[in-house]
PDB file of C-alpha atoms in Angstrom:
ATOM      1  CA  UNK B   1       5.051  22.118   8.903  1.00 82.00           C
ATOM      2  CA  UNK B   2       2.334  21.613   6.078  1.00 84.00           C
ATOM      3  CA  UNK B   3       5.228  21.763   3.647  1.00 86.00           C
ATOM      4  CA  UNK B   4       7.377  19.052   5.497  1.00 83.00           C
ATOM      5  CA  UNK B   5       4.137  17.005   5.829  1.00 87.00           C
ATOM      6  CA  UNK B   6       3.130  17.425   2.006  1.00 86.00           C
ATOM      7  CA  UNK B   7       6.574  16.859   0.863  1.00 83.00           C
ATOM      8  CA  UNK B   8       7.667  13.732   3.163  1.00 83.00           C
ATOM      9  CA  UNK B   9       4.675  12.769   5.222  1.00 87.00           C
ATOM     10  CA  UNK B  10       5.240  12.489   8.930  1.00 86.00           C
ATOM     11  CA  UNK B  11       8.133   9.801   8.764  1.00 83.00           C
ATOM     12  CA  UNK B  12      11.096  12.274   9.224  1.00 85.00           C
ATOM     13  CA  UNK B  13       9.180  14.352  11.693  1.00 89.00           C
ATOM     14  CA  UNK B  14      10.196  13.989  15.466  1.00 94.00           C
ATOM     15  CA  UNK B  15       6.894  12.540  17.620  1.00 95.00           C
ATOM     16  CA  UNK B  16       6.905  16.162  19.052  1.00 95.00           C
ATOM     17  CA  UNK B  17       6.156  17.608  16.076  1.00 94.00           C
ATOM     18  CA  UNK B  18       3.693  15.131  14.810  1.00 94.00           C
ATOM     19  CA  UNK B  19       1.660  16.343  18.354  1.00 95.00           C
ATOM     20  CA  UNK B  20       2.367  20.126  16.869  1.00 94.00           C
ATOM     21  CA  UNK B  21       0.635  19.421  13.761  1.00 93.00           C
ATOM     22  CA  UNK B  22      -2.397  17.414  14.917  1.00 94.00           C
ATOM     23  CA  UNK B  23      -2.880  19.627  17.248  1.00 94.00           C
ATOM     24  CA  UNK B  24      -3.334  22.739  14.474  1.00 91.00           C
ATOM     25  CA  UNK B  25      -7.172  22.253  13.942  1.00 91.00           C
ATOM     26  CA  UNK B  26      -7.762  22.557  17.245  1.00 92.00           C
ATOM     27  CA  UNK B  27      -5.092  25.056  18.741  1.00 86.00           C
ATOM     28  CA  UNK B  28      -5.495  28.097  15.838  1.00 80.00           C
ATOM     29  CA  UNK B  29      -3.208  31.038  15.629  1.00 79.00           C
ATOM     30  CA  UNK B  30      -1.043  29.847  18.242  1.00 82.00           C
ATOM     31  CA  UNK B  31       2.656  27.942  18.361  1.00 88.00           C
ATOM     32  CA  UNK B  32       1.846  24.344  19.330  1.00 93.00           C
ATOM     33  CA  UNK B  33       5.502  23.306  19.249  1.00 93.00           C
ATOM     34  CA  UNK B  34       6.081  23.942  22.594  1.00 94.00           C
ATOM     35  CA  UNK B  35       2.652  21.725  23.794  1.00 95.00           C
ATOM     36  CA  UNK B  36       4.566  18.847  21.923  1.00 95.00           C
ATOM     37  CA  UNK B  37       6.932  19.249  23.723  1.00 96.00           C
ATOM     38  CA  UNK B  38       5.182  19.336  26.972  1.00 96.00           C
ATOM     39  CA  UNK B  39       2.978  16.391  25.810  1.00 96.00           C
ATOM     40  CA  UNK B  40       6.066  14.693  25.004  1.00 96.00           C
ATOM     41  CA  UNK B  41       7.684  15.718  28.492  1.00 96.00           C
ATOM     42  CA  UNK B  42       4.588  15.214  31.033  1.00 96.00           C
ATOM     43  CA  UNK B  43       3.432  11.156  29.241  1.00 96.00           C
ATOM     44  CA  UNK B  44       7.676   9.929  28.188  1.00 94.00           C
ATOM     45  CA  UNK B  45       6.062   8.630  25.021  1.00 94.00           C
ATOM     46  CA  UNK B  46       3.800   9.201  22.045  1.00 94.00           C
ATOM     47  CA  UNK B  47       2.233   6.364  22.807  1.00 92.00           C
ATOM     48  CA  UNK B  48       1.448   7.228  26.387  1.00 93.00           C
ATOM     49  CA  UNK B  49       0.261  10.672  25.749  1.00 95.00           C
ATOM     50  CA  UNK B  50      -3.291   8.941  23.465  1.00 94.00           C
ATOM     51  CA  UNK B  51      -3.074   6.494  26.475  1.00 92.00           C
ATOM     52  CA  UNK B  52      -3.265   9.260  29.242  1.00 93.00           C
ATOM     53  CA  UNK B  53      -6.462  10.279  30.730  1.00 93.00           C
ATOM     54  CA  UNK B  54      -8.429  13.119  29.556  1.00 95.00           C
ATOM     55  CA  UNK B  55      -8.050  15.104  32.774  1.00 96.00           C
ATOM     56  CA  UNK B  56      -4.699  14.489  32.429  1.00 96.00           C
ATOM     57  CA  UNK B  57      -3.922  15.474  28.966  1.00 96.00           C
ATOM     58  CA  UNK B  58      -6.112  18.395  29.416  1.00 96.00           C
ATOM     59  CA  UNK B  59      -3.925  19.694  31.999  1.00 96.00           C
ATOM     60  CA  UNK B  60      -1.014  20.150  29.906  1.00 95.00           C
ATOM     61  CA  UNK B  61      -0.195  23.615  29.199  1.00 93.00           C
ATOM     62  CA  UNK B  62      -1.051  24.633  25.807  1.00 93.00           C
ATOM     63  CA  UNK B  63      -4.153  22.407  25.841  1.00 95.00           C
ATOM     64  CA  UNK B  64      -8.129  22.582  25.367  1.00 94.00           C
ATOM     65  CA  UNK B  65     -10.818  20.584  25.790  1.00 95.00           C
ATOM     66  CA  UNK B  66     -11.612  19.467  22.533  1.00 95.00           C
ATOM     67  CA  UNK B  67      -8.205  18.755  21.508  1.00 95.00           C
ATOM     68  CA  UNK B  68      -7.609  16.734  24.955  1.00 96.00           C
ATOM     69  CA  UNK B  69     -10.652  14.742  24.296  1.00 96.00           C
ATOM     70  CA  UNK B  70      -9.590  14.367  19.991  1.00 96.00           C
ATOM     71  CA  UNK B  71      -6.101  12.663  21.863  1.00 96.00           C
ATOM     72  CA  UNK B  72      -7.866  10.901  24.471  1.00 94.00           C
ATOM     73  CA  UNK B  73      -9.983   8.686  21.742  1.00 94.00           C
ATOM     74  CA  UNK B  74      -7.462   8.229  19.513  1.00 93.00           C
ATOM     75  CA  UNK B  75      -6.689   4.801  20.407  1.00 90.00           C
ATOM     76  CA  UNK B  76      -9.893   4.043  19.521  1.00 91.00           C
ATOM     77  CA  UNK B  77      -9.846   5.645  16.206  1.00 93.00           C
ATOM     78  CA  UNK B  78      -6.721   2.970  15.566  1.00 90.00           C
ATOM     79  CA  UNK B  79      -8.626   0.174  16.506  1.00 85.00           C
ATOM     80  CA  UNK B  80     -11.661   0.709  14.287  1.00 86.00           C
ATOM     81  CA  UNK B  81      -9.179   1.717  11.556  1.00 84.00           C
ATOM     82  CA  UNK B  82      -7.354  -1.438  12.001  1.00 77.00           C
ATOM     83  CA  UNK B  83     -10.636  -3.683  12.408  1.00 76.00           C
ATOM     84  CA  UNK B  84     -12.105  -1.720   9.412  1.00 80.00           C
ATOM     85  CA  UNK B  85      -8.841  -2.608   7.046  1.00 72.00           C
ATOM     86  CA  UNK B  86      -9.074  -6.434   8.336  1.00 67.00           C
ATOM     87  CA  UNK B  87     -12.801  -6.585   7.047  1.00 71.00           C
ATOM     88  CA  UNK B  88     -11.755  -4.763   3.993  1.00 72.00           C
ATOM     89  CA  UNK B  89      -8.920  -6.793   2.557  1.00 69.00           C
ATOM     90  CA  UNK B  90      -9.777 -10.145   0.842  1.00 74.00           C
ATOM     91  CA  UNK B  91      -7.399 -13.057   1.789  1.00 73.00           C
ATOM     92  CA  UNK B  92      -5.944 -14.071  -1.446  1.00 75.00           C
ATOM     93  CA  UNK B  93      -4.996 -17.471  -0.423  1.00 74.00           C
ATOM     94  CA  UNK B  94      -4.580 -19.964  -3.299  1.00 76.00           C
ATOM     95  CA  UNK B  95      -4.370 -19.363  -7.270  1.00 74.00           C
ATOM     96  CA  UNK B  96      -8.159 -19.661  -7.769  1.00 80.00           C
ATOM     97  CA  UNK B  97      -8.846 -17.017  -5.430  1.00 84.00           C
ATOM     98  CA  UNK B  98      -6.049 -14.246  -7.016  1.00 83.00           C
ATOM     99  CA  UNK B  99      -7.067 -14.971 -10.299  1.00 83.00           C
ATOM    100  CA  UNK B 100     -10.760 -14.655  -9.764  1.00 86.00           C
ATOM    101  CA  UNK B 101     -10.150 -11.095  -7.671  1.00 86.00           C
ATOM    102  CA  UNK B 102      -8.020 -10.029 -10.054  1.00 87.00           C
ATOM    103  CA  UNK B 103      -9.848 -10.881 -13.202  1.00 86.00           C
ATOM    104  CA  UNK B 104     -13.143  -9.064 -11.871  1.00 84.00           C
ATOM    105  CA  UNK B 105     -11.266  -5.868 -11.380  1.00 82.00           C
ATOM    106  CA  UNK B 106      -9.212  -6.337 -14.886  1.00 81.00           C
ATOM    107  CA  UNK B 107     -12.380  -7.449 -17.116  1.00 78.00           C
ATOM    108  CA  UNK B 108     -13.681  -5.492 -20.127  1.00 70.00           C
ATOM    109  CA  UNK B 109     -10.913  -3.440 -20.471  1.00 73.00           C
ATOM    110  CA  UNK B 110     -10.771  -2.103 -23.585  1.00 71.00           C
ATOM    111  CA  UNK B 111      -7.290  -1.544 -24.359  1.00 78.00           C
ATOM    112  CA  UNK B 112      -4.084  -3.489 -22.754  1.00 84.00           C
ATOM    113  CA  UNK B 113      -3.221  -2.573 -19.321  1.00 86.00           C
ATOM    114  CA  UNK B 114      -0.592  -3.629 -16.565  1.00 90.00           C
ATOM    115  CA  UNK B 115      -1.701  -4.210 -12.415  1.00 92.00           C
ATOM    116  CA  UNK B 116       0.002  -5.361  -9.609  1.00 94.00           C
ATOM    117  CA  UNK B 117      -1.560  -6.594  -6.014  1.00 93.00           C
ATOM    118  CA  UNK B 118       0.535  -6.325  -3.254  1.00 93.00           C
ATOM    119  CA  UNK B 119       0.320  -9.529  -0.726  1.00 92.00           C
ATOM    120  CA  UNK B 120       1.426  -9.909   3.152  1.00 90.00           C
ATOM    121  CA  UNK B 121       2.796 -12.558   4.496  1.00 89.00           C
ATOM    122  CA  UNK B 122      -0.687 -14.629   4.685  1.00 85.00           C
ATOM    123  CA  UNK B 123      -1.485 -13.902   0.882  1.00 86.00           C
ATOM    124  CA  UNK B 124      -3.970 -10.655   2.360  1.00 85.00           C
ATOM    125  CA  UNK B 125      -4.367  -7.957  -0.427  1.00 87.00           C
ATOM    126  CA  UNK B 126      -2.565  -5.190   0.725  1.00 88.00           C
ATOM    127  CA  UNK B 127      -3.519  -3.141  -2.614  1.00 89.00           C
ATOM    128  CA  UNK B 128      -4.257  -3.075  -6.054  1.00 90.00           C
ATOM    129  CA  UNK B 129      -3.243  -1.118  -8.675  1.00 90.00           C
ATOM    130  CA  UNK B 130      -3.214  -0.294 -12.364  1.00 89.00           C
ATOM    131  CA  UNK B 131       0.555   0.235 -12.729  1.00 91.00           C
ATOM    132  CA  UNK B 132       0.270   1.258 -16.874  1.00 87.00           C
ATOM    133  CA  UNK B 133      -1.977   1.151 -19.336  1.00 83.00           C
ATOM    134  CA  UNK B 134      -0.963   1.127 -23.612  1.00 79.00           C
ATOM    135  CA  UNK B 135      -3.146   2.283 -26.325  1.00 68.00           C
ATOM    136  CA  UNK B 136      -3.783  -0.614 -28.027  1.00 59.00           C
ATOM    137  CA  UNK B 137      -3.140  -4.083 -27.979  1.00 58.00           C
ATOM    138  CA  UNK B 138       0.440  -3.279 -26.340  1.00 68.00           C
ATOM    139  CA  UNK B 139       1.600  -1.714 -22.581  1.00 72.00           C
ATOM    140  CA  UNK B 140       4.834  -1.223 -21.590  1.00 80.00           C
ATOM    141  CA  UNK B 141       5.308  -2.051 -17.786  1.00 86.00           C
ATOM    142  CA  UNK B 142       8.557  -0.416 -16.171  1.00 90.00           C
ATOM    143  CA  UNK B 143      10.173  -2.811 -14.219  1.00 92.00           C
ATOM    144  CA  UNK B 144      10.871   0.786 -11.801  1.00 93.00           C
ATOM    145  CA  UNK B 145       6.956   0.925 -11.500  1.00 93.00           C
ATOM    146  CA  UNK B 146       6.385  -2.724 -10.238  1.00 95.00           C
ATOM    147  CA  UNK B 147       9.652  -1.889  -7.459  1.00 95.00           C
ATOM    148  CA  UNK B 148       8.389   1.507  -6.083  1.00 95.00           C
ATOM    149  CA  UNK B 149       5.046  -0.265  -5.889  1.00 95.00           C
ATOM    150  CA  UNK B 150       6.128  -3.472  -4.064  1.00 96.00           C
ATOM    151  CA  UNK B 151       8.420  -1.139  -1.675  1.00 95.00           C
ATOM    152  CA  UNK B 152       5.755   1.456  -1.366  1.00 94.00           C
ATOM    153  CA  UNK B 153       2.946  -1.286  -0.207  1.00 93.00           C
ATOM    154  CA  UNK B 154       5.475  -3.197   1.878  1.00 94.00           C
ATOM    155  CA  UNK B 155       4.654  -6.218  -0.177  1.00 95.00           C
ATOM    156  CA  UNK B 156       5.864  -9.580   0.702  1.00 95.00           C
ATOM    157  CA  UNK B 157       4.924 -10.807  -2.701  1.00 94.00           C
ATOM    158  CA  UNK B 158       3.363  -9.634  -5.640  1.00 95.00           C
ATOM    159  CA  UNK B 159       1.116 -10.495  -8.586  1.00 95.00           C
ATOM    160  CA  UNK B 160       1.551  -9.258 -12.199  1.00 94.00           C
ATOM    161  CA  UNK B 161      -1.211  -8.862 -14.329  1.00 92.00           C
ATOM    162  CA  UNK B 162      -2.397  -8.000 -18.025  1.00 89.00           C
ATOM    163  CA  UNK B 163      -4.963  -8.078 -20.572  1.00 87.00           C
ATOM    164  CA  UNK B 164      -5.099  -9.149 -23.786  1.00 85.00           C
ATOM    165  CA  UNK B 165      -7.772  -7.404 -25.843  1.00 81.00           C
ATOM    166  CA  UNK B 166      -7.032  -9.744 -29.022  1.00 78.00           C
ATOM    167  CA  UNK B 167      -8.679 -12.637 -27.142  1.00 80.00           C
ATOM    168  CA  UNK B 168      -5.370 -14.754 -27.198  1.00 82.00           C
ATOM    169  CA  UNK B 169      -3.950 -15.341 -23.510  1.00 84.00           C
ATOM    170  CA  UNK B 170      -0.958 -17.110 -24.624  1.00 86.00           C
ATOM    171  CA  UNK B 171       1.818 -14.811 -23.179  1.00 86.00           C
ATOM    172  CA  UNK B 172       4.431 -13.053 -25.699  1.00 83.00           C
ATOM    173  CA  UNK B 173       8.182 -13.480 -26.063  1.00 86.00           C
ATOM    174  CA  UNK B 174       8.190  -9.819 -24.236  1.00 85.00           C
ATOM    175  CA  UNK B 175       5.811 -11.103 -21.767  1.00 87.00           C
ATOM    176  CA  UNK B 176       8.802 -13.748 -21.180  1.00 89.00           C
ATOM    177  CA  UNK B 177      10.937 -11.554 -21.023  1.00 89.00           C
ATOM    178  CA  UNK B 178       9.579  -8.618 -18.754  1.00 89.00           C
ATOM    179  CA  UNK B 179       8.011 -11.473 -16.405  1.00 92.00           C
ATOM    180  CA  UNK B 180      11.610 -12.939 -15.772  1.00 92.00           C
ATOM    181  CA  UNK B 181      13.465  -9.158 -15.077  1.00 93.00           C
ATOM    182  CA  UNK B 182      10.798  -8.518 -12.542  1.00 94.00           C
ATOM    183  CA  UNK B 183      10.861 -11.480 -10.750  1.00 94.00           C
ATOM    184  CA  UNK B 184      14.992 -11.372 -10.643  1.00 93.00           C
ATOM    185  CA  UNK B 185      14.867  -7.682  -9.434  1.00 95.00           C
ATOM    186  CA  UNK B 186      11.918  -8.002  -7.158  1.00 95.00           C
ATOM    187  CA  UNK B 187      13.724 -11.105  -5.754  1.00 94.00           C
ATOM    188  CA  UNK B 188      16.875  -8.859  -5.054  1.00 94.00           C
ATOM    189  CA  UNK B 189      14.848  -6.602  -2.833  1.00 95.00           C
ATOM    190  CA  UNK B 190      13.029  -9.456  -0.891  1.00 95.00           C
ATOM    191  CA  UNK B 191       9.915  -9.721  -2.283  1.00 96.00           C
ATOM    192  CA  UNK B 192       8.576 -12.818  -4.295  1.00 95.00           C
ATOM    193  CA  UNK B 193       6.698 -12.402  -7.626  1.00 95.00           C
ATOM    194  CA  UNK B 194       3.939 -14.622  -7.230  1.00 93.00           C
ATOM    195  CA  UNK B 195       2.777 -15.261 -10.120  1.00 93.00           C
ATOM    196  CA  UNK B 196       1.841 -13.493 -13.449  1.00 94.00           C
ATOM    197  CA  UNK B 197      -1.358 -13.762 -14.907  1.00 93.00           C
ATOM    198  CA  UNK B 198      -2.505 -12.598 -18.601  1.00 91.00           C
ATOM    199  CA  UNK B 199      -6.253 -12.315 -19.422  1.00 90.00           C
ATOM    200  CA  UNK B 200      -8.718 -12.015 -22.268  1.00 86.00           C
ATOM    201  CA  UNK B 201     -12.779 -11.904 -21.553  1.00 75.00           C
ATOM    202  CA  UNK B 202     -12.924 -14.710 -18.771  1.00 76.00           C
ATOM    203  CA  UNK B 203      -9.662 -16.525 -19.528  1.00 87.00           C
ATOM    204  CA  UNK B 204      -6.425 -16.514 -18.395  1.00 89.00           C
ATOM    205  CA  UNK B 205      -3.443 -18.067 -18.479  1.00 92.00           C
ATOM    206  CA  UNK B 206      -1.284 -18.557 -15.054  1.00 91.00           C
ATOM    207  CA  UNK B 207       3.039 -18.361 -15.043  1.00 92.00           C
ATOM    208  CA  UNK B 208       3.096 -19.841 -11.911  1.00 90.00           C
ATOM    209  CA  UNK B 209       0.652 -22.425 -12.365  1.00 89.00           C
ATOM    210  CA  UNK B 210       2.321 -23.434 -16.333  1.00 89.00           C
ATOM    211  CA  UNK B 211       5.896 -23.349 -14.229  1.00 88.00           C
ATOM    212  CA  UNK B 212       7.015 -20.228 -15.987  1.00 85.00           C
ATOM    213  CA  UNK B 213       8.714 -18.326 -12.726  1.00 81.00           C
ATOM    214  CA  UNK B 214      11.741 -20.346 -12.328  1.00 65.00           C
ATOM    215  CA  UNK B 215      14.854 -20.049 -13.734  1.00 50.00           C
ATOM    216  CA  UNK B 216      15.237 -18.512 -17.195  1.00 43.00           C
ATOM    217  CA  UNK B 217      15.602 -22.406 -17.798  1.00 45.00           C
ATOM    218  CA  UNK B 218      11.912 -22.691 -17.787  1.00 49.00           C
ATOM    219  CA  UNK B 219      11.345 -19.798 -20.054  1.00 50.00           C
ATOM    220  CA  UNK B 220      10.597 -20.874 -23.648  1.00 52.00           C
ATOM    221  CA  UNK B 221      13.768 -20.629 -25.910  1.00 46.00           C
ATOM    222  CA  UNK B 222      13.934 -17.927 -28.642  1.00 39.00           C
TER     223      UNK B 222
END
């Protein structure tokens, strides 16, 4: 189960087995498959069984105390995960406020580096994240990396960003060129590239904002 779990994470598992493995810690040296299944049996949902009473989850066969009482608060675990993750994530509404995030968590880098914040649909900051960083005054950013991010954080949009250490924020033909692949493969999948945003000490220069995420039309012309 530990293998599964450390190889796939609990999507693929069955909501039976997901009770088998949480309840582990609390249930040692014993099968716990079969109290999934009675958990599963006795409450009709996986939902229901965190909703059940103590007394009531307690008297499943299979079951102690402690691990009756670890199932019975678990909705409220959730909730002060949830409220916890609301209070945590900035709302990144408006290009003043993504720049300014993002340019505190990119400044004095030393050497060039790529990020990427993932949005929701109300410009919250799911995550951020330095996707690759070069040696010198050059990165290369796989247009794979900025994907499996976006699909990874279930982005709605995202936001490209990178440094310039030379102190010039004008973006290069490359930049041009990698900022216009993403966006067409990012816009294949469903999510919007928001804007791409290059900086150097405390400037930066915006695609979005210069009109640079169009068409290839607006790109400059070799």
């Amino acid at each position: 189960m530990r293998d599964k779990i450390e190889k796939t994470g609990l999507g693929p598992l069955p909501d039976h087995e997901v009770l088998e493995y949480m309840l582990f810690p609390f249930v040692p040296r014993r099968n716990t498959n079969e109290t999934g299944h009675e958990l599963m049996n006795k409450f009709g949902s996986f939902a229901d069984v965190f909703n059940a009473d103590l007394a009531d989850i307690e008297s499943v066969p299979g079951m102690t105390h402690n691990a009756a009482l670890f199932f019975s608060v678990m909705p409220e675990i959730i909730r002060r995960y949830i409220v916890s993750v609301a209070k945590k994530r900035p709302r990144l509404s408006g290009r003043r406020a993504v720049r300014d995030y993002i340019g505190k968590e990119m400044f004095g880098m030393p050497v060039e580096a790529a990020c990427a914040a993932a949005l929701d649909a109300q410009d919250g900051l799911i995550r951020f994240e330095r996707l690759a960083v070069g040696t010198g005054d050059g990165v290369d950013l796989s247009v794979r990396a900025v994907v499996e991010f976006a699909l990874r954080t279930n982005a709605v949009s995202v936001v490209l960003a990178h440094n310039h250490p030379s102190g010039n924020t004008r973006p290069s033909q490359s930049d041009y060129d990698m900022t216009l692949e993403i966006s067409d493969v990012l816009g294949s999948i469903g999510v919007r590239l928001a804007d791409h945003i290059v900086y150097t000490g405390t400037e930066s220069f915006s695609f979005e904002e210069n009109g640079l995420l169009g068409t290839c039309d607006a790109f400059p012309k070799r």
